[in-house]
mmCIF file of C-alpha atoms and ligand atoms in Angstrom:
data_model
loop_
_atom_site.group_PDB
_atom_site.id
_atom_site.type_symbol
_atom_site.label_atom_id
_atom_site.label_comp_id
_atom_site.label_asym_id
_atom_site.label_seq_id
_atom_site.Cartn_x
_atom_site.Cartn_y
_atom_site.Cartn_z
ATOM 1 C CA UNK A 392 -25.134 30.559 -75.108
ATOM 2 C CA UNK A 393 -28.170 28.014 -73.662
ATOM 3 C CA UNK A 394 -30.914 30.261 -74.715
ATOM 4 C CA UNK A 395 -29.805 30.039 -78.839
ATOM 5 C CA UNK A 396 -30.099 26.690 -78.251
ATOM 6 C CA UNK A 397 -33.754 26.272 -76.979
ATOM 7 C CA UNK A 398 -35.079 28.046 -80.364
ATOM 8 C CA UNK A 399 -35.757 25.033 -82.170
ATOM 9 C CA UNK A 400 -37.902 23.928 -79.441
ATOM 10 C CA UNK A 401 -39.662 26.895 -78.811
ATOM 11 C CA UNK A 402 -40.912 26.968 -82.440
ATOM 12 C CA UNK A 403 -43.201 23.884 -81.700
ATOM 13 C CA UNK A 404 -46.506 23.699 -81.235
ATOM 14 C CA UNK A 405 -47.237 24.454 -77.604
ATOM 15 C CA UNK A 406 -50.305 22.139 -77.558
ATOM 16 C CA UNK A 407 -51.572 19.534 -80.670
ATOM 17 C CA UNK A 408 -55.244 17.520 -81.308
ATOM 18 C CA UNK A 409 -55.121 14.091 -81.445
ATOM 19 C CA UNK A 410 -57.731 12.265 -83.307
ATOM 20 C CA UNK A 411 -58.770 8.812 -81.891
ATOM 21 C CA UNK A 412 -59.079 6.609 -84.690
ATOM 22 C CA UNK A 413 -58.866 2.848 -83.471
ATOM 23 C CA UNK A 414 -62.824 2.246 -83.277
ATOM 24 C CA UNK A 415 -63.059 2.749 -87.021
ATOM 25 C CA UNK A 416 -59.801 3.071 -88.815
ATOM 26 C CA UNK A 417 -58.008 0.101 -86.080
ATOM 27 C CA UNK A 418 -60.999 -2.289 -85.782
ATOM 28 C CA UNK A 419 -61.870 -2.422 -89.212
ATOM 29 C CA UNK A 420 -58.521 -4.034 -90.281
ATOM 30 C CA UNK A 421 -58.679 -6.539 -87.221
ATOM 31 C CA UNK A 422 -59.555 -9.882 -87.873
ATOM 32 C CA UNK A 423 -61.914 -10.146 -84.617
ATOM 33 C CA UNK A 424 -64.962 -8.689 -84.616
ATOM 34 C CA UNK A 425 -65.751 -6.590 -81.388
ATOM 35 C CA UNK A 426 -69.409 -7.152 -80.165
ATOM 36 C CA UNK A 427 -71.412 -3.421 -80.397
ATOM 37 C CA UNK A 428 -71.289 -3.300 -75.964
ATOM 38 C CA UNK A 429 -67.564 -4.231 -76.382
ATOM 39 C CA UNK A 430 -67.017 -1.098 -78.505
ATOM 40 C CA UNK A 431 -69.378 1.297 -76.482
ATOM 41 C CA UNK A 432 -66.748 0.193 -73.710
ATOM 42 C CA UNK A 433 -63.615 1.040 -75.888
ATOM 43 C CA UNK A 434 -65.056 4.430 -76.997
ATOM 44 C CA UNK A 435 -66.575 5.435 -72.968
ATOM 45 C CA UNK A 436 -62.876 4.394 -71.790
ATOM 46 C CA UNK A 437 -61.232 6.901 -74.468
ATOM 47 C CA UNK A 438 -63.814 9.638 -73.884
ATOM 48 C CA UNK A 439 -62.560 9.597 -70.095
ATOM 49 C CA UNK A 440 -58.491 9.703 -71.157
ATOM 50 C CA UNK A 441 -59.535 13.548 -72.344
ATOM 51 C CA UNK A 442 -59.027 12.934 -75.911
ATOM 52 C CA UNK A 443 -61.183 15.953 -78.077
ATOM 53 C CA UNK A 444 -61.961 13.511 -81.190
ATOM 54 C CA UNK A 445 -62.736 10.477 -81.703
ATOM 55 C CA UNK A 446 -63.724 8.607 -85.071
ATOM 56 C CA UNK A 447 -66.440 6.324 -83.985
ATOM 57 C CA UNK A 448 -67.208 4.313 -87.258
ATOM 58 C CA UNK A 449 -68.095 4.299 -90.868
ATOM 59 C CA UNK A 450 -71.616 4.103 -92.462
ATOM 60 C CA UNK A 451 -70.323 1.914 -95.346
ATOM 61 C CA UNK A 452 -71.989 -1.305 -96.522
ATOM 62 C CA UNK A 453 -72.257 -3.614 -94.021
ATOM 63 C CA UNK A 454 -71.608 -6.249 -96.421
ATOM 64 C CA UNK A 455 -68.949 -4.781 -97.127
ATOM 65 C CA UNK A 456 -67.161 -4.189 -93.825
ATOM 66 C CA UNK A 457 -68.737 -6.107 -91.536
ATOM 67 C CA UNK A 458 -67.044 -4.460 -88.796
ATOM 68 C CA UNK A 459 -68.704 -1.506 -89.260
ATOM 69 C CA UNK A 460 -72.797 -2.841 -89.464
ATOM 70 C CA UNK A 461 -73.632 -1.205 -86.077
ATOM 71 C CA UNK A 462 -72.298 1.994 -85.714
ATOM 72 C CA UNK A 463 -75.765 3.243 -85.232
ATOM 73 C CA UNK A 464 -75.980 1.616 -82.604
ATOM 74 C CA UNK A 465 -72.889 2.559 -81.294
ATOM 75 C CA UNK A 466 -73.358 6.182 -81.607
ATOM 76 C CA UNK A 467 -77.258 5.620 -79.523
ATOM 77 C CA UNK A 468 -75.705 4.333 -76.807
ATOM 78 C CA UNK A 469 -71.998 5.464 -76.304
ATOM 79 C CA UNK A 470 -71.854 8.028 -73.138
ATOM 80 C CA UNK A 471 -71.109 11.647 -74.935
ATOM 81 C CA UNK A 472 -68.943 14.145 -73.442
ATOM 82 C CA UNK A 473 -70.031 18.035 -74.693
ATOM 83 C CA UNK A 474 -66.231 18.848 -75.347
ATOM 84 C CA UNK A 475 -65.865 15.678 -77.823
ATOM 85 C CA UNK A 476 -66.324 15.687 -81.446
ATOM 86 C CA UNK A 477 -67.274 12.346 -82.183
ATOM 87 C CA UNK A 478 -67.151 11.589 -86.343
ATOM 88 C CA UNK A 479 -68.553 9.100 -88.899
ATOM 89 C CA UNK A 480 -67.207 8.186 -92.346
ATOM 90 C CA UNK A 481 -69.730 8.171 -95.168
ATOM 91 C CA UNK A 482 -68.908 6.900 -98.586
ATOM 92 C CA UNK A 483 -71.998 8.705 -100.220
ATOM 93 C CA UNK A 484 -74.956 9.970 -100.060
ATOM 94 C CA UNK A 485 -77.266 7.228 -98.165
ATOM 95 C CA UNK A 486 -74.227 6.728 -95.937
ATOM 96 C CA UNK A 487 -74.565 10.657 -94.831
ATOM 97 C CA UNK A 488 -77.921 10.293 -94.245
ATOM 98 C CA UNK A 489 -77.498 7.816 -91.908
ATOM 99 C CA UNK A 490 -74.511 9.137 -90.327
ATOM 100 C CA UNK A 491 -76.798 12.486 -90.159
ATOM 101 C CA UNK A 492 -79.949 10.836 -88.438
ATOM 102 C CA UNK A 493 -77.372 8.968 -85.550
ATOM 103 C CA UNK A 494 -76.608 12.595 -84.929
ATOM 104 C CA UNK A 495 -72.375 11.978 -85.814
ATOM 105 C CA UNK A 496 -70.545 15.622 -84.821
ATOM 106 C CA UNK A 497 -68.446 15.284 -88.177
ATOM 107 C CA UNK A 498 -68.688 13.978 -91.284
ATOM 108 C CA UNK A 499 -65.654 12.701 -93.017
ATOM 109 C CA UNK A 500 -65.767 11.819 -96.946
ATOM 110 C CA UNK A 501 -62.344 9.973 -98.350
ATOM 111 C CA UNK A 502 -60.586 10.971 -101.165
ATOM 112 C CA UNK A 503 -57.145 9.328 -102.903
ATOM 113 C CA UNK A 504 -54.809 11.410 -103.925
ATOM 114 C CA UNK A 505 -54.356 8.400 -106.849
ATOM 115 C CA UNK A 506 -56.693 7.616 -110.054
ATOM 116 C CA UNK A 507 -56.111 3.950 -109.405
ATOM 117 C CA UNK A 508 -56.222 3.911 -105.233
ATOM 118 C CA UNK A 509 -59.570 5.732 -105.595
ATOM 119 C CA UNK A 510 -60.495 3.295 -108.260
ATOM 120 C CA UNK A 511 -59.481 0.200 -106.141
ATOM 121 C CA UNK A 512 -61.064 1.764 -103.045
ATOM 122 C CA UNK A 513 -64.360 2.903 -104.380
ATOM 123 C CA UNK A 514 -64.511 2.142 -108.188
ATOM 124 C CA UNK A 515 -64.735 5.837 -109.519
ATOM 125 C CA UNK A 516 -62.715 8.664 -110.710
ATOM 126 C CA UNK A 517 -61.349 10.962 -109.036
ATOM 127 C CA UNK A 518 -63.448 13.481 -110.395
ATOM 128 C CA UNK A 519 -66.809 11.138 -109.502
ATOM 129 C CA UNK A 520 -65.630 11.199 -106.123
ATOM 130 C CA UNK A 521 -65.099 15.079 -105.842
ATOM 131 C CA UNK A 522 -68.510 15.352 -107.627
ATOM 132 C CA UNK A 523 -70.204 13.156 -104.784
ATOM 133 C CA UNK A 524 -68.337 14.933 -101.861
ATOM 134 C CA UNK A 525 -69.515 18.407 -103.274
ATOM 135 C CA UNK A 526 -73.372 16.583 -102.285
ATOM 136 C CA UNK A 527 -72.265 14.986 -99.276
ATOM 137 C CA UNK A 528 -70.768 18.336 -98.090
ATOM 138 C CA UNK A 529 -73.982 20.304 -98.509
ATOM 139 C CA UNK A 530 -75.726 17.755 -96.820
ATOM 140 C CA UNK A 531 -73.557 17.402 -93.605
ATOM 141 C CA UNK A 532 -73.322 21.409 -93.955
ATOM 142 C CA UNK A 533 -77.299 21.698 -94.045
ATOM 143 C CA UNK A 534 -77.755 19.680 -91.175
ATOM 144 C CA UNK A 535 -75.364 21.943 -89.094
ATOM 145 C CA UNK A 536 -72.356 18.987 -88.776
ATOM 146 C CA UNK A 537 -68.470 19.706 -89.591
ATOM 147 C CA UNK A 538 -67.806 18.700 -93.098
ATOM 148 C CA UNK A 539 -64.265 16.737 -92.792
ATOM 149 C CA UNK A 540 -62.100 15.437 -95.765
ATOM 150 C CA UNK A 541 -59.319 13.230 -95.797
ATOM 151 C CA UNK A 542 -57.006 12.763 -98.908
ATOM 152 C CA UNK A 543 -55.616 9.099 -98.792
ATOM 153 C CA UNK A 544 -52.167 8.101 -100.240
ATOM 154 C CA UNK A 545 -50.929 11.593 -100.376
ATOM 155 C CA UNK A 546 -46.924 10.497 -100.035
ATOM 156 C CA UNK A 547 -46.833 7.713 -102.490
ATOM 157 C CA UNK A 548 -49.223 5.252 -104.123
ATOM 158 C CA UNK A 549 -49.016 1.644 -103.759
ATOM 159 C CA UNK A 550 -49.834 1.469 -107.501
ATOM 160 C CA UNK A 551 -48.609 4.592 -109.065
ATOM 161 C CA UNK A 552 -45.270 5.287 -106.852
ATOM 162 C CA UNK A 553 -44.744 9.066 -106.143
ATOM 163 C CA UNK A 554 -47.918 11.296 -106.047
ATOM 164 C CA UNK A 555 -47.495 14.833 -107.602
ATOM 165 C CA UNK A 556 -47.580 17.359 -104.503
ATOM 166 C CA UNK A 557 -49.665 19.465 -107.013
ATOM 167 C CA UNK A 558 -52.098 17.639 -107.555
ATOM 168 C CA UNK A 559 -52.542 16.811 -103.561
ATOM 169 C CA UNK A 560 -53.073 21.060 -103.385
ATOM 170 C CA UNK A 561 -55.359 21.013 -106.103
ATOM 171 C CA UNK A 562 -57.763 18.504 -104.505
ATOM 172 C CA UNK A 563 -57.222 20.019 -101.285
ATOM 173 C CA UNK A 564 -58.362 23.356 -102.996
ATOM 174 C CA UNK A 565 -61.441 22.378 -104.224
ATOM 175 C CA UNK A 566 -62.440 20.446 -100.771
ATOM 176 C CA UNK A 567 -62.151 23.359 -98.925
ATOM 177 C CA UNK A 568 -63.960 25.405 -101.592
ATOM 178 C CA UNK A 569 -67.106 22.718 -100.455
ATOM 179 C CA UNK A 570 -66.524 23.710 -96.996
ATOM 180 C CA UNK A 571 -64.302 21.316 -95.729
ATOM 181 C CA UNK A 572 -62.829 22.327 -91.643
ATOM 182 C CA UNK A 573 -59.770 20.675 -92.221
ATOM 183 C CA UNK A 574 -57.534 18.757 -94.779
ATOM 184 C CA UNK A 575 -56.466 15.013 -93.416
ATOM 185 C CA UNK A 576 -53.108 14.157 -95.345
ATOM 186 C CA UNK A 577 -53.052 10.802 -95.066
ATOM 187 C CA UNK A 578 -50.226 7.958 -95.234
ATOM 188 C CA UNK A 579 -52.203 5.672 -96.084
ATOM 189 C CA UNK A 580 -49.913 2.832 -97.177
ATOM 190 C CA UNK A 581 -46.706 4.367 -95.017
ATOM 191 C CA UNK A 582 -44.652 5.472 -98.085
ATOM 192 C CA UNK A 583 -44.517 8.499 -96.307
ATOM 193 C CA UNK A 584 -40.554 10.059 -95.022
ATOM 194 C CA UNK A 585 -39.731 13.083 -93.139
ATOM 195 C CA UNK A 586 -38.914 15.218 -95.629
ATOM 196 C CA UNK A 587 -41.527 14.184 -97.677
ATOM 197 C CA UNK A 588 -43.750 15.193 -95.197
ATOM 198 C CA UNK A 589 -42.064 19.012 -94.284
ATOM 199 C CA UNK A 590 -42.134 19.602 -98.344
ATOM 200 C CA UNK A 591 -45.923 18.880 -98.913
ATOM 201 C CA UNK A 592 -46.873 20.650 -95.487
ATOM 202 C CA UNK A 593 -45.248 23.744 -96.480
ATOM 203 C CA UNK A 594 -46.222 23.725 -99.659
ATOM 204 C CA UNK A 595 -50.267 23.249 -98.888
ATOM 205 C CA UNK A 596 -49.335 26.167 -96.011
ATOM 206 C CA UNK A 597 -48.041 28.194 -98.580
ATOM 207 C CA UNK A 598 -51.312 27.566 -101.343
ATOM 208 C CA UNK A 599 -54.323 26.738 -98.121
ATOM 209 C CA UNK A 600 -52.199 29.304 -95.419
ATOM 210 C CA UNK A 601 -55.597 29.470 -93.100
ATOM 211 C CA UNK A 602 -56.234 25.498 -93.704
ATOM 212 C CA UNK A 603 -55.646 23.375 -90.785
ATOM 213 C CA UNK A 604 -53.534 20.317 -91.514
ATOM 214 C CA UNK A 605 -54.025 17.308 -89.798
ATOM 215 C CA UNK A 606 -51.368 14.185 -90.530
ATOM 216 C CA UNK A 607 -52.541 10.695 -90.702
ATOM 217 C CA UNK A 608 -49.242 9.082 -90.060
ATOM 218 C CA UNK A 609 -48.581 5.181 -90.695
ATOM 219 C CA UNK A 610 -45.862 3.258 -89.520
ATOM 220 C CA UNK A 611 -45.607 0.086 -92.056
ATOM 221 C CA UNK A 612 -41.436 1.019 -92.869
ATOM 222 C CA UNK A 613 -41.191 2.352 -89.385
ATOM 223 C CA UNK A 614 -41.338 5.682 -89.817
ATOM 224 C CA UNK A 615 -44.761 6.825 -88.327
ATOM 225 C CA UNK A 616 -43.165 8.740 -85.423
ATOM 226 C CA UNK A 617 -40.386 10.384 -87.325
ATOM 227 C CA UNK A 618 -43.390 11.725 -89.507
ATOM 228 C CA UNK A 619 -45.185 13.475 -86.702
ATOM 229 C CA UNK A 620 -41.950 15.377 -85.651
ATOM 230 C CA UNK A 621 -41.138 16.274 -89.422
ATOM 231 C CA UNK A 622 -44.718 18.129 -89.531
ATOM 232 C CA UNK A 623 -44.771 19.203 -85.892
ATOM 233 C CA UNK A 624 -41.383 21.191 -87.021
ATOM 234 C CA UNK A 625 -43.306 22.716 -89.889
ATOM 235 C CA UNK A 626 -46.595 23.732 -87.551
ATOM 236 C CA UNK A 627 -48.823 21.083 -87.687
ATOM 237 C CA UNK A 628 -50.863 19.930 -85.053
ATOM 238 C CA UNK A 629 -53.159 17.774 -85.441
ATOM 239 C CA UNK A 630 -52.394 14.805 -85.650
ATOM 240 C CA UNK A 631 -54.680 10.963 -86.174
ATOM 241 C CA UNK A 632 -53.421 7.922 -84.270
ATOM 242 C CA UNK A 633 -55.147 4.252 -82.910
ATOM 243 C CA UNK A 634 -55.124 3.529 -79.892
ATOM 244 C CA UNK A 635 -52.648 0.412 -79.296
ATOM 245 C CA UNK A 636 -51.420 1.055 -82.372
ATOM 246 C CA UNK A 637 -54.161 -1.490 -83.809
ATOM 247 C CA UNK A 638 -54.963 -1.235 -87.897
ATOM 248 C CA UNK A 639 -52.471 -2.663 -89.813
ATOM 249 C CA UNK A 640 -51.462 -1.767 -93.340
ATOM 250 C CA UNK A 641 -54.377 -2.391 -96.309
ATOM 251 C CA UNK A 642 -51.868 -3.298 -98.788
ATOM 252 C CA UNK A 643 -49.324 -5.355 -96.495
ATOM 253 C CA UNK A 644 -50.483 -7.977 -94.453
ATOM 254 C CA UNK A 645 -48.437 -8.360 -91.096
ATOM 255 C CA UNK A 646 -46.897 -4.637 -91.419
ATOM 256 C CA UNK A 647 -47.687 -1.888 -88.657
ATOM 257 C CA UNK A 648 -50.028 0.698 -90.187
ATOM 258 C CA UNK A 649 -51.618 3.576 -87.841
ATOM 259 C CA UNK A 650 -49.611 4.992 -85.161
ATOM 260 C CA UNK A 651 -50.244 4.424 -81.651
ATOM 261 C CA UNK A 652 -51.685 7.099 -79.388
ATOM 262 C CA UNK A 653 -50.292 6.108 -76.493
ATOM 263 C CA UNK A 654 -46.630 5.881 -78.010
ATOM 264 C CA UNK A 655 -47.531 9.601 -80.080
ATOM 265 C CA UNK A 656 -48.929 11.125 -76.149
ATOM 266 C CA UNK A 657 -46.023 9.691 -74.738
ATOM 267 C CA UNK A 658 -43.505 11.271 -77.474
ATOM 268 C CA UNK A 659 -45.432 14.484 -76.841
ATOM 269 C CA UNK A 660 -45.454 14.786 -73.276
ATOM 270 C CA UNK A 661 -41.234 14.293 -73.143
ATOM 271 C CA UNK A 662 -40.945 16.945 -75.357
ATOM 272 C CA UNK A 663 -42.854 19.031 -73.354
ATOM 273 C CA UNK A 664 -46.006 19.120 -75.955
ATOM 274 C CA UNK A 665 -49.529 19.568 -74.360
ATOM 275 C CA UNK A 666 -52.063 17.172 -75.515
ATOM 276 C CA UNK A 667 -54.754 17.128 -73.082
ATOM 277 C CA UNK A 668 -54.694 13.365 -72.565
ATOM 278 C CA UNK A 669 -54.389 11.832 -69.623
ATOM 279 C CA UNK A 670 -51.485 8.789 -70.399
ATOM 280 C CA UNK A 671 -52.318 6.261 -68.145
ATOM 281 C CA UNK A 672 -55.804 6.087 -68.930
ATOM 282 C CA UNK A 673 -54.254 6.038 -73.165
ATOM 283 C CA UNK A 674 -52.478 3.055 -71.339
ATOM 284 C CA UNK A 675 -55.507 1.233 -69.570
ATOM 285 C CA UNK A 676 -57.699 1.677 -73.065
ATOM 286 C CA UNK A 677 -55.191 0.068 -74.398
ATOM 287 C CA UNK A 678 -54.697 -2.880 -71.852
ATOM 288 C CA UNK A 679 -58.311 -3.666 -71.982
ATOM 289 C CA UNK A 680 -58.287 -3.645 -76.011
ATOM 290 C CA UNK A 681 -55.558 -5.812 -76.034
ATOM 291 C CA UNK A 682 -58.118 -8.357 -73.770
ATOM 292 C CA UNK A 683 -61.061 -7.581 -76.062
ATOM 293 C CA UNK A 684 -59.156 -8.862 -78.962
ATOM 294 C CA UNK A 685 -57.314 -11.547 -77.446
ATOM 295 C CA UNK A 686 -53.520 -11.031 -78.688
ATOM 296 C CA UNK A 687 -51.210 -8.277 -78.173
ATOM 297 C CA UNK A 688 -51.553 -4.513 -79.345
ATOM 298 C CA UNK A 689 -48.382 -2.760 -81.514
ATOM 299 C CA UNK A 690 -47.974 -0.512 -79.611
ATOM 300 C CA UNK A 691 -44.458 0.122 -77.684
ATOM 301 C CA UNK A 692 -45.622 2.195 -74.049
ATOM 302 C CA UNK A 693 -48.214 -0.358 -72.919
ATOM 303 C CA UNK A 694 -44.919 -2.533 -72.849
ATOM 304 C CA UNK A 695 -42.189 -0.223 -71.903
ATOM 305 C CA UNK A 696 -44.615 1.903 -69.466
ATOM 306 C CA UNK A 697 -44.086 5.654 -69.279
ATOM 307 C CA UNK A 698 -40.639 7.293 -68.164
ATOM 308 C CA UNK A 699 -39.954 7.838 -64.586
ATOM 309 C CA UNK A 700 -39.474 11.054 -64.826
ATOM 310 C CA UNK A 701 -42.158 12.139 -66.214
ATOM 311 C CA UNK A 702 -44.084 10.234 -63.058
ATOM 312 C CA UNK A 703 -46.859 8.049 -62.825
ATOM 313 C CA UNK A 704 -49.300 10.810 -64.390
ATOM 314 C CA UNK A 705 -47.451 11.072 -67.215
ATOM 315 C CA UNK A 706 -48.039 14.408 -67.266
ATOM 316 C CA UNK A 707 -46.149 16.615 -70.120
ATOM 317 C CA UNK A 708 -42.783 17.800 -69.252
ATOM 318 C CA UNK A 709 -42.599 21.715 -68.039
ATOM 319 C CA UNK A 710 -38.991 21.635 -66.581
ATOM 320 C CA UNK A 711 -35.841 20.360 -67.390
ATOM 321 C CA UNK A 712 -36.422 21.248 -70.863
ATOM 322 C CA UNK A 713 -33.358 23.092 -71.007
ATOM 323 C CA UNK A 714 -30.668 21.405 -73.591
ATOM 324 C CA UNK A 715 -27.894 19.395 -71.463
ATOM 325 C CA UNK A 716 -25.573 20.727 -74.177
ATOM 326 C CA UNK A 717 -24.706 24.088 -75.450
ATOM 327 C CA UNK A 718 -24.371 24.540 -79.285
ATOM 328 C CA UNK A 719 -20.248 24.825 -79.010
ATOM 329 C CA UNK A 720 -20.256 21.607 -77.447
ATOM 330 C CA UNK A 721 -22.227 20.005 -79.837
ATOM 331 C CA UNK A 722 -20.459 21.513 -82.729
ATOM 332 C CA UNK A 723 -17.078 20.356 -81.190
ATOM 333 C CA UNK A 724 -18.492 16.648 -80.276
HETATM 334 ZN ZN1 ZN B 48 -54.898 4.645 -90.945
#
C-alpha cells in the first residue's frame, strides 16, 4: 500500500527556521575583510530572501577579530524588517552592553561543551563561563532582548575526542534555568555523524522536552547535510547555516565548515519542507558575496542552480511527493 509508505515523510517538520549566520560566523573566518557598506549590502540582500534570523556580528575585541570592529555600525544603518530577529554575540559583560545600546534583537553567549575548547576559545573554565552567562543573561533579559546560548563542540572535541552527551544536558540545563529561548548544539569542528546527532537530540528532548533545539551543522568530513536530515527525523527545526557556505573550519585550514543556506533551502524545498525563503534571492546573495570577496563561495546550488522541477521560484515541493515505489517493491529490489 502507497499510503504506509508516505509515513516517514509525514513525520517531518512541516516548516523549519533557518538562522543566517554568514555576516558573523562566515566572514569572520574569511581572509578578506568586507568594508562596513559592503556588509550593510550582504545583510539588506538576505533580509529581502525572507529569512526570520539573521546573526549580524559579534561585539568581541576588535583586536581581536578584526572582522568584527564595526558591527555597531552595521546594526545603525542596516534596513530592519519588523518580522526579523537580528542577533549579536557578546563574550561578556562590556560586550552586552554594547550589543544592548546598538539595540541587537538577541543576545547570544558561547559556551564549549569541552574544558579545554572553552579554555582555548576564551581562557576560562567552564564553570567561569556559566558564571558570566548567568550576568550576561540578566542583562540582555533586563533590557527586554532574547537571551540565546549556543554550546560549541557538542559531538566531539578537537582536543578531548568524544564529549559526554551528559554533560552537553547538564549545561544545557542550567542555560535554560538563566532564561535561555533556545539551546544551539553546535558542530563546531564537524566531528559530528548522523547518529550522533539523533542520540543527543533525543536525549536533550527527553531531559529539556519544551526546549527548542536548533543544530549548528558543519560540513569539514562532509557530512553537514546528512546532519540536518538525522535531526529533522528526530523533530528539530531549526536549523544555522552561511550563506555560500562561507566560514571554514577553526581547527582545519582549507576544510568546509558551516553549511550553506542555499544548498540546506534547496534540500528543504525537494523534500517538500517550508522554509519561508525565497531561493533565488539565497542564490543572488550568494552571487554577489562571491564578488565581494573575490573567489568562489562552497557552496554547491549557486553552481548546479535549482532543479527544474521545482521551477525557477524554487518554490518547496507540494506535489509529486508521493513515493515512486511501494514498500514490496523496495523490499524485493
Ligand atoms: Zn559555524
Amino acid at each position: 500500500m502507497r499510503s504506509a509508505n508516505r509515513l516517514p515523510l509525514a513525520t517531518l517538520p512541516a516548516r523549519v527556521s533557518i538562522r543566517e549566520v554568514g555576516p558573523r560566523d562566515g566572514l569572520q573566518n574569511e581572509d578578506v575583510l568586507l568594508t562596513t557598506e559592503q556588509k550593510i549590502a550582504l545583510i539588506n540582500c538576505l533580509s529581502d530572501s525572507g529569512l526570520q534570523y539573521i546573526e549580524v556580528g559579534s561585539f568581541v575585541n576588535p583586536r581581536a577579530v578584526p572582522q568584527m570592529a564595526d558591527t555597531a555600525e552595521v546594526f545603525a544603518r542596516i534596513e530592519r524588517h519588523p518580522n526579523i530577529v537580528y542577533s549579536a554575540i557578546a563574550p561578556n559583560v562590556r560586550g552586552t552592553e554594547r550589543a544592548i545600546a546598538a539595540n541587537a534583537d538577541a543576545i547570544q553567549v558561547f559556551l564549549s561543551a569541552s574544558e579545554s575548547h572553552n579554555h582555548s576559545n576564551v581562557n576560562m573554565s567552564i564553570a567561569q563561563s556559566l558564571a558570566q552567562a548567568s550576568e550576561i543573561a540578566q542583562l540582555v533579559r533586563g533590557a527586554g532582548k532574547m537571551f540565546d546560548a549556543v554550546l560549541s563542540v557538542v559531538f566531539g572535541c578537537p582536543f578531548e575526542g568524544e564529549v559526554p552527551i551528559e554533560r552537553v544536558l547538564d549545561l544545557a540545563e542550567q542555560l535554560v534555568a538563566m532564561g535561555a529561548a533556545q539551546i544551539t548544539l553546535g558542530d563546531t569542528t564537524g566531528m559530528a555523524h548522523p547518529r550522533l546527532v539523533q542520540e543527543v537530540c533525543l536525549a536533550f528532548a527527553e531531559r529539556l522536552p519544551n526546549v527548542p533545539i536548533r543544530l549548528h551543522p558543519h560540513s569539514a568530513r562532509g557530512a553537514g547535510l546528512a546532519n540536518v536530515l538525522a535531526a529533522l527525523q528526530v523533530g528539530v527545526d531549526r536549523f544555522d547555516a552561511s550563506i555560500g557556505g562561507i566560514g571554514g573550519c577553526p581547527f582545519a585550514p582549507g576544510a568546509p565548515g558551516n553549511v550553506c543556506t542555499e544548498d540546506m533551502v534547496h534540500m528543504f524545498h525537494e523534500m517538500g519542507v517550508a522554509t519561508g525563503i525565497k531561493l533565488p534571492n539565497v542564490i543572488a546573495c550568494a552571487r554577489s558575496l562571491e564578488q565581494l570577496l573575490g573567489h568562489e563561495v562552497p557552496g554547491q546550488t549557486i553552481k548546479a542552480g535549482i532543479c527544474g522541477h521545482l521551477g525557477e521560484s524554487g518554490e518547496p515541493r507540494t506535489q509529486n511527493l508521493e513515493p515512486r515505489v511501494d514498500a514490496g517493491e523496495l523490499v524485493s529490489s
